[in-house]
CSV table of C-alpha atoms and ligand atoms in Angstrom, one decimal:
chain,number,residue,atom,x,y,z
A,27,CYS,CA,9.0,-25.1,11.3
A,28,PHE,CA,10.6,-23.2,14.2
A,29,CYS,CA,8.1,-20.4,14.1
A,30,GLN,CA,5.1,-21.8,12.3
A,31,LEU,CA,2.3,-19.4,13.2
A,32,LYS,CA,-0.9,-20.7,14.7
A,33,GLY,CA,-4.2,-19.5,15.9
A,34,GLY,CA,-6.2,-16.4,15.5
A,35,ILE,CA,-5.2,-13.0,14.2
A,36,ASP,CA,-6.0,-10.4,16.9
A,37,ASP,CA,-8.8,-8.0,16.2
A,38,CYS,CA,-9.7,-10.0,13.1
A,39,PRO,CA,-12.3,-12.8,12.7
A,40,CYS,CA,-10.0,-15.4,11.2
A,41,SER,CA,-7.0,-17.6,11.7
A,42,VAL,CA,-3.6,-17.7,10.2
A,43,ASP,CA,-4.4,-21.1,8.6
A,44,THR,CA,-7.5,-19.7,6.8
A,45,VAL,CA,-5.5,-16.8,5.4
A,46,ASP,CA,-2.6,-19.0,4.2
A,47,TYR,CA,-5.0,-21.4,2.5
A,48,PHE,CA,-7.0,-18.7,0.8
A,49,ASN,CA,-4.0,-16.8,-0.3
A,50,ASN,CA,-2.0,-19.7,-1.6
A,51,ILE,CA,-4.9,-21.1,-3.6
A,52,ASN,CA,-6.8,-18.0,-4.7
A,53,VAL,CA,-5.0,-14.8,-4.4
A,54,TYR,CA,-1.3,-15.4,-4.9
A,55,PRO,CA,-1.5,-17.1,-8.3
A,56,ARG,CA,-3.9,-14.4,-9.7
A,57,LEU,CA,-1.6,-11.6,-8.4
A,58,GLN,CA,1.4,-13.2,-10.1
A,59,THR,CA,-0.4,-13.0,-13.4
A,60,LEU,CA,-1.5,-9.4,-12.9
A,61,MET,CA,2.0,-8.3,-11.8
A,62,HIS,CA,3.4,-9.3,-15.2
A,63,LEU,CA,0.9,-7.2,-17.2
A,64,ASP,CA,2.0,-3.7,-18.3
A,65,PHE,CA,-0.7,-1.8,-16.4
A,66,PHE,CA,0.7,-3.0,-13.0
A,67,ARG,CA,4.3,-3.3,-14.1
A,68,TYR,CA,5.2,0.3,-14.4
A,69,TYR,CA,5.2,2.7,-11.4
A,70,LYS,CA,5.8,6.4,-11.6
A,71,VAL,CA,7.9,7.8,-8.7
A,72,ASN,CA,9.8,10.9,-7.8
A,73,PHE,CA,13.1,10.1,-6.1
A,74,LEU,CA,14.2,13.7,-5.9
A,75,ARG,CA,11.7,15.1,-3.4
A,76,ASP,CA,13.4,16.7,-0.4
A,77,CYS,CA,13.2,15.0,3.0
A,78,PRO,CA,10.9,17.3,5.0
A,79,PHE,CA,12.1,16.2,8.4
A,80,TRP,CA,15.9,16.3,8.5
A,81,VAL,CA,18.9,17.2,6.4
A,82,ASP,CA,19.1,14.4,3.9
A,83,ASP,CA,21.5,11.5,4.6
A,84,SER,CA,24.2,11.1,2.1
A,85,LYS,CA,22.8,8.8,-0.6
A,86,CYS,CA,23.4,5.1,-0.2
A,87,SER,CA,26.3,4.0,-2.3
A,88,VAL,CA,25.5,0.3,-2.0
A,89,ARG,CA,25.3,-1.2,-5.4
A,90,ASP,CA,22.1,-3.0,-4.8
A,91,CYS,CA,20.3,0.2,-3.7
A,92,HIS,CA,20.4,1.3,-7.3
A,93,VAL,CA,17.2,1.4,-9.3
A,94,LYS,CA,17.6,0.4,-13.0
A,95,SER,CA,16.1,3.1,-15.1
A,96,CYS,CA,13.5,2.5,-17.7
A,97,PRO,CA,13.7,4.2,-21.1
A,98,VAL,CA,10.5,6.2,-21.6
A,99,ASP,CA,9.8,4.4,-25.0
A,100,HIS,CA,9.6,1.1,-23.1
A,101,VAL,CA,6.5,2.3,-21.3
A,102,PRO,CA,3.3,1.8,-23.2
A,103,GLU,CA,1.9,4.9,-24.8
A,104,GLY,CA,-1.4,4.7,-23.0
A,105,ILE,CA,0.4,4.7,-19.6
A,106,ARG,CA,2.6,7.6,-20.6
A,107,SER,CA,-0.2,9.7,-21.9
A,108,GLU,CA,-1.2,12.7,-19.8
A,109,ASP,CA,-4.7,12.8,-21.1
A,110,LYS,CA,-6.4,11.5,-18.0
A,111,GLN,CA,-9.8,11.2,-19.8
A,112,ILE,CA,-8.8,7.9,-21.3
A,113,PHE,CA,-8.6,6.3,-17.9
A,114,CYS,CA,-12.1,7.2,-17.0
A,115,ASP,CA,-15.1,5.0,-17.5
A,116,ILE,CA,-17.5,7.2,-19.3
A,117,ARG,CA,-20.4,5.9,-17.1
A,118,ASP,CA,-18.6,7.1,-14.1
A,119,SER,CA,-17.9,10.7,-15.0
A,120,PRO,CA,-19.1,12.9,-12.2
A,121,PRO,CA,-20.8,16.3,-12.7
A,122,SER,CA,-18.3,19.1,-13.0
A,123,THR,CA,-17.7,20.9,-9.7
A,124,SER,CA,-15.1,23.6,-10.1
A,125,ASN,CA,-16.2,27.0,-8.6
A,126,GLU,CA,-15.9,28.7,-11.9
A,127,GLU,CA,-18.1,26.2,-13.6
A,128,LEU,CA,-20.5,26.2,-10.7
A,129,GLY,CA,-20.8,30.0,-11.1
A,130,ARG,CA,-21.6,29.6,-14.8
A,131,LEU,CA,-24.1,26.9,-14.1
A,132,ASP,CA,-25.6,28.9,-11.2
A,133,ALA,CA,-27.0,31.4,-13.5
A,134,THR,CA,-29.1,28.9,-15.4
A,135,LEU,CA,-29.9,26.1,-12.9
A,136,SER,CA,-33.2,25.6,-11.1
A,137,GLU,CA,-33.0,25.6,-7.3
A,138,SER,CA,-33.3,21.8,-7.0
A,139,ALA,CA,-30.7,21.2,-9.6
A,140,ARG,CA,-28.4,23.7,-7.9
A,141,GLN,CA,-28.9,21.9,-4.6
A,142,GLU,CA,-27.9,18.6,-6.2
A,143,LEU,CA,-24.8,20.2,-7.6
A,144,LEU,CA,-23.8,21.6,-4.3
A,145,GLN,CA,-24.2,18.1,-2.8
A,146,TRP,CA,-21.7,16.9,-5.4
A,147,VAL,CA,-19.3,19.7,-4.3
A,148,ALA,CA,-19.6,18.6,-0.7
A,149,HIS,CA,-19.2,15.0,-1.7
A,150,ASP,CA,-16.1,15.8,-3.6
A,151,ASP,CA,-14.6,17.5,-0.5
A,152,VAL,CA,-15.0,14.2,1.3
A,153,GLU,CA,-13.5,12.4,-1.6
A,154,ALA,CA,-10.6,14.9,-1.7
A,155,LEU,CA,-9.4,13.5,1.7
A,156,SER,CA,-6.2,11.8,0.9
A,157,TYR,CA,-4.1,9.6,3.0
A,158,CYS,CA,-0.9,10.0,1.1
A,159,ASP,CA,1.7,12.7,0.2
A,160,ILE,CA,4.2,10.9,-1.9
A,161,GLY,CA,4.5,13.4,-4.6
A,162,ASP,CA,2.4,14.3,-7.6
A,163,ASN,CA,2.9,11.8,-10.4
A,164,MET,CA,2.9,14.7,-12.8
A,165,GLU,CA,6.0,16.3,-11.2
A,166,ASN,CA,8.7,16.9,-13.7
A,167,GLU,CA,11.3,14.8,-11.9
A,168,ALA,CA,8.9,11.8,-11.6
A,169,GLU,CA,10.1,8.8,-13.7
A,170,PHE,CA,8.7,5.4,-14.6
A,171,VAL,CA,10.2,2.4,-13.1
A,172,ASP,CA,9.8,-1.2,-14.3
A,173,LEU,CA,9.0,-3.1,-11.2
A,174,LEU,CA,9.9,-6.5,-12.7
A,175,ILE,CA,13.5,-5.6,-13.2
A,176,ASN,CA,13.7,-3.9,-9.8
A,177,PRO,CA,12.3,-6.5,-7.4
A,178,GLU,CA,12.1,-5.9,-3.7
A,179,ARG,CA,14.9,-7.8,-2.1
A,180,PHE,CA,18.0,-7.4,0.1
A,181,THR,CA,19.9,-4.2,-0.6
A,182,GLY,CA,22.2,-3.9,2.4
A,183,TYR,CA,20.4,-0.7,3.6
A,184,ARG,CA,20.7,-0.7,7.4
A,185,GLY,CA,22.3,1.1,10.3
A,186,PRO,CA,21.5,4.6,11.6
A,187,SER,CA,19.7,5.8,8.5
A,188,ALA,CA,17.3,2.9,8.3
A,189,HIS,CA,16.8,2.9,12.1
A,190,ARG,CA,16.0,6.6,12.1
A,191,ILE,CA,13.2,6.0,9.6
A,192,TRP,CA,11.7,3.1,11.5
A,193,ARG,CA,12.2,4.9,14.9
A,194,SER,CA,10.6,8.0,13.5
A,195,ILE,CA,7.6,6.0,12.2
A,196,TYR,CA,7.1,4.3,15.5
A,197,GLU,CA,8.1,6.9,18.0
A,198,GLU,CA,7.0,10.1,16.4
A,199,ASN,CA,4.1,9.2,14.2
A,200,CYS,CA,2.7,6.0,15.4
A,201,PHE,CA,0.3,5.5,18.2
A,202,LYS,CA,2.8,3.2,19.8
A,203,PRO,CA,2.3,0.8,22.7
A,204,ASP,CA,3.3,2.1,26.2
A,205,ASN,CA,6.9,1.3,26.8
A,206,ALA,CA,6.3,1.3,30.5
A,207,VAL,CA,4.4,-2.0,30.1
A,208,SER,CA,7.1,-4.5,29.5
A,209,ASN,CA,5.0,-7.2,27.9
A,210,PRO,CA,4.3,-6.1,24.3
A,211,PHE,CA,1.0,-8.1,24.1
A,212,GLU,CA,-0.3,-6.4,27.2
A,213,ALA,CA,0.8,-3.0,26.0
A,214,LEU,CA,-1.1,-3.4,22.8
A,215,LYS,CA,-4.3,-4.5,24.6
A,216,ASN,CA,-4.2,-1.3,26.7
A,217,MET,CA,-4.6,0.8,23.5
A,218,CYS,CA,-7.9,1.7,21.9
A,219,ILE,CA,-8.7,-0.4,18.9
A,220,GLU,CA,-8.1,2.5,16.4
A,221,LYS,CA,-4.5,3.0,17.7
A,222,ARG,CA,-3.9,-0.7,17.7
A,223,ALA,CA,-5.0,-0.9,14.1
A,224,PHE,CA,-2.6,1.9,13.1
A,225,TYR,CA,0.3,0.3,14.9
A,226,ARG,CA,-0.4,-3.2,13.5
A,227,ALA,CA,-0.8,-2.0,9.9
A,228,LEU,CA,2.6,-0.2,10.0
A,229,SER,CA,4.3,-3.0,11.9
A,230,GLY,CA,2.8,-5.4,9.2
A,231,LEU,CA,4.4,-3.2,6.5
A,232,HIS,CA,7.7,-3.3,8.3
A,233,THR,CA,7.4,-7.1,8.5
A,234,SER,CA,6.6,-7.3,4.8
A,235,ILE,CA,9.8,-5.4,3.9
A,236,ASN,CA,11.9,-7.5,6.1
A,237,VAL,CA,10.4,-10.8,5.0
A,238,HIS,CA,11.1,-9.8,1.4
A,239,LEU,CA,14.7,-9.1,2.1
A,240,CYS,CA,15.0,-12.5,3.8
A,241,ALA,CA,13.3,-14.2,0.8
A,242,GLY,CA,15.6,-12.5,-1.7
A,243,PHE,CA,18.9,-12.4,0.1
A,244,LEU,CA,22.3,-12.2,-1.5
A,245,MET,CA,23.4,-15.8,-1.7
A,246,THR,CA,26.6,-16.8,0.0
A,247,GLU,CA,29.2,-18.9,-1.8
A,248,ARG,CA,28.1,-21.9,0.2
A,249,ALA,CA,24.4,-21.4,-0.7
A,250,LYS,CA,25.3,-21.1,-4.3
A,251,ALA,CA,27.3,-24.3,-4.2
A,252,LEU,CA,24.4,-26.1,-2.6
A,253,ALA,CA,22.1,-24.8,-5.3
A,254,SER,CA,24.6,-25.8,-8.0
A,255,LEU,CA,25.0,-22.2,-9.1
A,256,SER,CA,28.2,-20.8,-10.6
A,257,ALA,CA,30.4,-19.1,-7.9
A,258,ASN,CA,30.9,-16.1,-10.2
A,259,LYS,CA,27.2,-15.4,-10.6
A,260,VAL,CA,25.4,-12.9,-8.3
A,261,ALA,CA,22.3,-14.8,-7.1
A,262,TRP,CA,19.5,-14.1,-4.7
A,263,GLY,CA,17.5,-16.6,-2.6
A,264,PRO,CA,15.9,-17.3,0.7
A,265,ASN,CA,18.0,-17.0,3.8
A,266,LEU,CA,16.7,-18.9,6.7
A,267,GLU,CA,19.3,-17.6,9.2
A,268,GLU,CA,18.3,-14.0,8.4
A,269,PHE,CA,14.6,-14.9,8.8
A,270,ARG,CA,15.3,-16.5,12.2
A,271,LYS,CA,17.3,-13.5,13.4
A,272,ARG,CA,14.2,-11.3,12.7
A,273,PHE,CA,11.3,-13.6,13.6
A,274,ASP,CA,12.3,-16.5,15.8
A,275,PRO,CA,10.7,-15.9,19.2
A,276,ASP,CA,13.9,-17.0,20.9
A,277,MET,CA,16.0,-14.5,19.0
A,278,THR,CA,13.5,-11.5,19.2
A,279,GLU,CA,12.5,-11.6,22.9
A,280,GLY,CA,9.2,-13.1,21.9
A,281,TYR,CA,8.3,-10.3,19.4
A,282,GLY,CA,8.8,-12.2,16.2
A,283,PRO,CA,5.5,-14.1,15.9
A,284,GLN,CA,3.5,-11.0,16.8
A,285,ARG,CA,5.3,-9.1,14.0
A,286,LEU,CA,4.5,-11.8,11.6
A,287,LYS,CA,0.8,-11.7,12.7
A,288,ASN,CA,0.8,-8.0,12.0
A,289,LEU,CA,1.5,-8.8,8.4
A,290,TYR,CA,-1.6,-11.0,8.3
A,291,TYR,CA,-3.5,-8.2,9.9
A,292,LEU,CA,-2.4,-5.8,7.1
A,293,TYR,CA,-3.2,-8.4,4.5
A,294,LEU,CA,-6.8,-8.7,5.8
A,295,LEU,CA,-7.2,-5.0,5.9
A,296,GLU,CA,-6.1,-4.7,2.3
A,297,LEU,CA,-8.2,-7.6,1.2
A,298,ARG,CA,-11.3,-5.9,2.7
A,299,ALA,CA,-10.4,-2.7,0.9
A,300,LEU,CA,-10.2,-4.5,-2.4
A,301,SER,CA,-13.6,-6.2,-1.8
A,302,LYS,CA,-15.2,-3.0,-0.8
A,303,ALA,CA,-13.9,-1.1,-3.8
A,304,ALA,CA,-14.9,-4.0,-6.2
A,305,PRO,CA,-17.8,-2.1,-7.8
A,306,TYR,CA,-15.4,0.7,-8.7
A,307,LEU,CA,-12.5,-1.5,-9.8
A,308,ALA,CA,-14.7,-3.7,-12.0
A,309,ARG,CA,-15.6,-0.6,-14.0
A,310,GLN,CA,-12.0,0.6,-14.7
A,311,GLN,CA,-10.5,0.5,-18.2
A,312,PHE,CA,-6.9,-0.3,-17.1
A,313,TYR,CA,-5.9,1.4,-20.3
A,314,THR,CA,-2.4,1.0,-21.8
A,315,GLY,CA,-3.3,1.2,-25.4
A,316,ASN,CA,-2.8,-2.6,-26.1
A,317,LYS,CA,-6.4,-3.7,-26.7
A,318,ASP,CA,-5.8,-7.4,-26.1
A,319,GLU,CA,-3.7,-7.0,-23.0
A,320,ASP,CA,-6.1,-4.4,-21.6
A,321,GLU,CA,-9.0,-6.8,-22.0
A,322,SER,CA,-7.0,-9.5,-20.3
A,323,VAL,CA,-6.3,-7.2,-17.3
A,324,ARG,CA,-10.0,-6.4,-17.0
A,325,LEU,CA,-10.9,-10.1,-17.0
A,326,SER,CA,-8.2,-10.9,-14.5
A,327,VAL,CA,-9.2,-8.1,-12.2
A,328,ARG,CA,-12.8,-9.2,-12.3
A,329,ASP,CA,-11.8,-12.8,-11.7
A,330,LEU,CA,-9.8,-11.7,-8.6
A,331,LEU,CA,-12.7,-9.6,-7.3
A,332,ARG,CA,-15.0,-12.6,-7.8
A,333,VAL,CA,-12.8,-14.9,-5.6
A,334,LEU,CA,-12.4,-12.2,-3.0
A,335,ARG,CA,-16.2,-12.3,-2.5
A,336,SER,CA,-15.8,-15.9,-1.3
A,337,PHE,CA,-13.8,-14.7,1.7
A,338,PRO,CA,-16.5,-13.3,3.9
A,339,ASP,CA,-15.8,-10.3,6.1
A,340,PRO,CA,-12.0,-10.4,6.4
A,341,PHE,CA,-11.8,-7.1,8.4
A,342,ASP,CA,-14.5,-5.0,10.0
A,343,GLU,CA,-13.7,-1.3,9.6
A,344,LYS,CA,-17.1,-0.3,11.0
A,345,ILE,CA,-15.8,-0.9,14.5
A,346,LEU,CA,-13.2,1.9,14.0
A,347,PHE,CA,-14.0,5.6,14.7
A,348,ASN,CA,-17.6,4.9,15.6
A,349,ASP,CA,-17.7,6.8,18.9
A,350,PRO,CA,-20.1,9.6,18.3
A,351,THR,CA,-18.1,12.2,20.2
A,352,SER,CA,-14.5,11.3,19.6
A,353,GLY,CA,-14.7,9.2,16.4
A,354,THR,CA,-14.3,12.0,13.8
A,355,VAL,CA,-11.5,13.8,15.6
A,356,LEU,CA,-9.6,10.5,16.1
A,357,ARG,CA,-10.0,9.6,12.4
A,358,GLU,CA,-8.6,13.0,11.4
A,359,GLU,CA,-5.7,12.5,13.8
A,360,PHE,CA,-5.1,9.1,12.3
A,361,ARG,CA,-5.1,10.5,8.8
A,362,GLN,CA,-2.6,13.3,9.6
A,363,HIS,CA,-0.3,10.8,11.3
A,364,PHE,CA,-0.5,8.6,8.3
A,365,ILE,CA,0.3,11.4,5.8
A,366,ASN,CA,3.4,12.2,7.8
A,367,ILE,CA,4.6,8.7,7.5
A,368,THR,CA,4.1,8.8,3.7
A,369,ARG,CA,6.3,11.9,3.7
A,370,ILE,CA,9.0,10.1,5.7
A,371,MET,CA,9.5,7.8,2.7
A,372,ASP,CA,11.3,10.8,1.0
A,373,CYS,CA,14.0,10.5,3.7
A,374,VAL,CA,14.9,6.8,2.9
A,375,GLY,CA,18.5,6.8,1.9
A,376,CYS,CA,18.4,3.9,-0.6
A,377,ASP,CA,16.5,4.3,-3.9
A,378,LYS,CA,15.4,0.7,-4.2
A,379,CYS,CA,14.0,0.8,-0.6
A,380,LYS,CA,12.4,4.2,-1.3
A,381,LEU,CA,10.7,2.8,-4.4
A,382,TRP,CA,9.1,-0.1,-2.6
A,383,GLY,CA,8.5,1.9,0.6
A,384,LYS,CA,6.6,4.5,-1.4
A,385,LEU,CA,4.7,2.0,-3.4
A,386,GLN,CA,3.6,0.0,-0.3
A,387,ILE,CA,2.7,3.1,1.7
A,388,GLN,CA,0.6,4.3,-1.2
A,389,GLY,CA,-1.1,1.0,-1.3
A,390,LEU,CA,-1.9,1.1,2.4
A,391,GLY,CA,-3.0,4.8,2.1
A,392,THR,CA,-5.4,3.8,-0.7
A,393,ALA,CA,-6.8,1.0,1.3
A,394,LEU,CA,-7.4,3.3,4.2
A,395,LYS,CA,-9.2,5.8,2.0
A,396,ILE,CA,-11.4,3.1,0.7
A,397,LEU,CA,-12.2,1.7,4.2
A,398,PHE,CA,-13.1,5.1,5.6
A,399,THR,CA,-15.3,6.2,2.7
A,400,PRO,CA,-19.0,5.6,3.4
A,401,ASP,CA,-20.4,2.4,1.9
A,402,ASP,CA,-23.0,4.2,-0.1
A,403,HIS,CA,-20.3,5.8,-2.3
A,404,PHE,CA,-19.8,2.4,-3.8
A,405,SER,CA,-23.4,1.8,-4.8
A,406,PRO,CA,-24.3,3.0,-8.3
A,407,SER,CA,-26.9,5.7,-8.4
A,408,ARG,CA,-28.3,6.5,-11.8
A,409,GLY,CA,-25.4,4.7,-13.3
A,410,HIS,CA,-22.7,6.7,-11.4
A,411,LEU,CA,-20.5,5.7,-8.5
A,412,LYS,CA,-19.7,8.5,-6.1
A,413,PHE,CA,-16.3,7.0,-5.2
A,414,ARG,CA,-13.2,7.7,-7.2
A,415,LEU,CA,-9.5,7.4,-6.8
A,416,ARG,CA,-7.0,9.8,-8.1
A,417,SER,CA,-5.5,8.4,-11.3
A,418,LEU,CA,-2.3,6.7,-10.5
A,419,LEU,CA,-0.8,7.7,-13.8
B,530,LIG,P1,15.0,-3.0,11.5
B,530,LIG,O1,14.2,-3.7,10.6
B,530,LIG,O2,15.8,-1.8,11.0
B,530,LIG,O3,14.1,-2.6,12.7
B,530,LIG,C1,14.5,-1.6,13.7
B,530,LIG,C2,13.8,-2.0,15.0
B,530,LIG,O4,12.4,-2.0,14.9
B,530,LIG,C3,14.2,-3.4,15.5
B,530,LIG,O5,15.3,-3.4,16.2
B,530,LIG,C4,12.9,-3.8,16.3
B,530,LIG,O6,13.1,-3.3,17.6
B,530,LIG,C5,11.8,-3.1,15.6
B,530,LIG,N1,11.1,-3.9,14.6
B,530,LIG,C6,11.6,-4.7,13.7
B,530,LIG,N2,10.6,-5.3,13.0
B,530,LIG,C7,9.4,-4.8,13.5
B,530,LIG,C8,8.1,-5.0,13.1
B,530,LIG,N3,7.7,-5.7,12.1
B,530,LIG,N4,7.1,-4.3,13.9
B,530,LIG,C9,7.5,-3.6,14.9
B,530,LIG,N5,8.8,-3.3,15.3
B,530,LIG,C10,9.7,-3.9,14.5
B,530,LIG,N6,16.4,-3.4,3.3
B,530,LIG,C11,16.6,-4.2,2.3
B,530,LIG,O7,17.5,-5.0,2.3
B,530,LIG,N7,15.7,-4.2,1.2
B,530,LIG,C12,14.7,-3.3,1.1
B,530,LIG,O8,13.9,-3.3,0.1
B,530,LIG,C13,14.5,-2.4,2.2
B,530,LIG,N8,13.4,-1.5,2.2
B,530,LIG,C14,13.3,-0.7,3.2
B,530,LIG,C15,12.3,0.3,3.1
B,530,LIG,C16,12.1,1.2,4.2
B,530,LIG,C17,11.0,2.3,4.0
B,530,LIG,C18,13.0,1.2,5.3
B,530,LIG,C19,12.9,2.2,6.4
B,530,LIG,C20,14.0,0.2,5.4
B,530,LIG,C21,14.2,-0.7,4.3
B,530,LIG,N9,15.2,-1.7,4.4
B,530,LIG,C22,15.4,-2.5,3.3
B,530,LIG,C23,16.0,-1.8,5.6
B,530,LIG,C24,15.4,-2.9,6.5
B,530,LIG,O9,14.0,-2.7,6.8
B,530,LIG,C25,16.1,-2.9,7.9
B,530,LIG,O10,16.0,-1.6,8.5
B,530,LIG,C26,17.6,-3.3,7.9
B,530,LIG,O11,17.6,-4.6,7.3
B,530,LIG,C27,18.2,-3.4,9.3
B,530,LIG,O12,17.4,-4.3,10.1
B,530,LIG,P2,17.5,-4.4,11.7
B,530,LIG,O13,17.6,-5.9,12.0
B,530,LIG,O14,18.6,-3.5,12.2
B,530,LIG,O15,16.1,-4.0,12.2
C-alpha cells in the first residue's frame, strides 16, 4: 500500500500494528453491534443554534448535506422521556446538593454530616467542569436524528466555509505548531506535551472526518460499472484517489502519514477514557424501554469493557498537566480552548457535517472530562461512585 503506516505512535506507548490488530479483532466488531442498537442509534442535536463567531454562511444547498429527519414516534419512548430518573442507576444516586436543600438540611444536620455534605458540593463543582458547549439537549429546537440513515460520508461541503472552520480551529483555538519551523515534525517536538496532545487530538478528528468521506465517496459512473451497479443508482464507496490526495506523503508535502497517525493518537486517547470510565459505564441502565434490547446493550457494553482491559495502558494522561506551578492554569486554558472549538461546530454550513462534527466533538470532550477527573472518582465508596456524566438524553 502506498502509505501503509508503520512504527510507533508519538507520545504513546504502542505501534500502529498493535492498534490495527486490537481494533480489527476486538473493538470494531463489537462497536458495529452496539451502533445498531436503539440506545446508540438516536442522537439529539440542535441545528438551529447561532454561530457565535461570525455571521452565518448561507446554508449549504448541496443535496447530500441534508439530514433525513426522524419522526418522533420512531424514537423509543424511553429515549424520548424527559424523566431523567429512569437513566440513573439507583446505587449511584449522589446526595442532594442544591443550595436550597443544603439550607434545609443545615438546620438538622450534625457538624460532621454537614462537612460531608459540603464535600459533596465541592466535588460536584469539580464534576460540573464541562468540556463541551454544543447546546442543551432539552432546547426546544433540538431534534432526534437516526444515525443509521444519515451515515457520515462525502457531502460535497468544501471551499471557503469549510476552510474557515478548520483554519479557525487550528489558528485561533489550537495550540498550533510554530509556522516558523518549516519541518512539521520538528515544530511539534518544540511544543510542550499538553499542547501537542491538544493539536494531535484535533488533527486526528480532522483525519477521521476526511477518511470517512473518502471511504463513502459518491461513486463515479466508471466505479459503478466496475462494481456492476446500475448507472442510475446513487451509490457510495471507497475512493482511493481522494484518499491519496489527502494522505499520500508525495501529495501532501509529507504531512499525510503524520495526520493519519494523529487519528491513532485520538483513538488511544478515547480507548483510555473508556477503560477509565469502565466502573461507571458498567453500572448504566442504557434505558430505552425495550427490556430485551436494554439487557443486550448492557451485556454488549460490559463485554466491550472486558476486552478493553486486555489492552494495557493505551494512553497515559497522568503525564499531562502535572507541573505543580503551571499545570492547573494550563489545564483550564486547554479546557477553554476546547469549549470554543465545540462552539465552532454551530458555524458549520452543512447540516450532515454539523451533525457528525458535533457528535464527534462531544465524544472527544467527554473523553477529556473522564481523563482529567481524578482516579478516585471512579472507585466506589459505600456503594456510590463520585463520577457522573450529564445524561445525553
Ligand atoms: P480540508 O480538509 O478542508 O483541510 C484544510 C487544510 O487543513 C488543508 O489544506 C491542510 O493544510 C490542513 N489539514 C488537512 N487535514 C489535516 C489534518 N488531519 N491535520 C492537520 N491539518 C490538516 N465533508 C464531507 O464530505 N463529509 C463530511 O461529513 C464532512 N464533515 C465535516 C465536518 C466539519 C466539522 C468540517 C469543518 C468539515 C467537514 N467536511 C465534510 C469537509 C471536509 O472536512 C473538507 O473541509 C473538504 O473536503 C475540503 O477538503 P480540503 O482538501 O480542501 O482540505
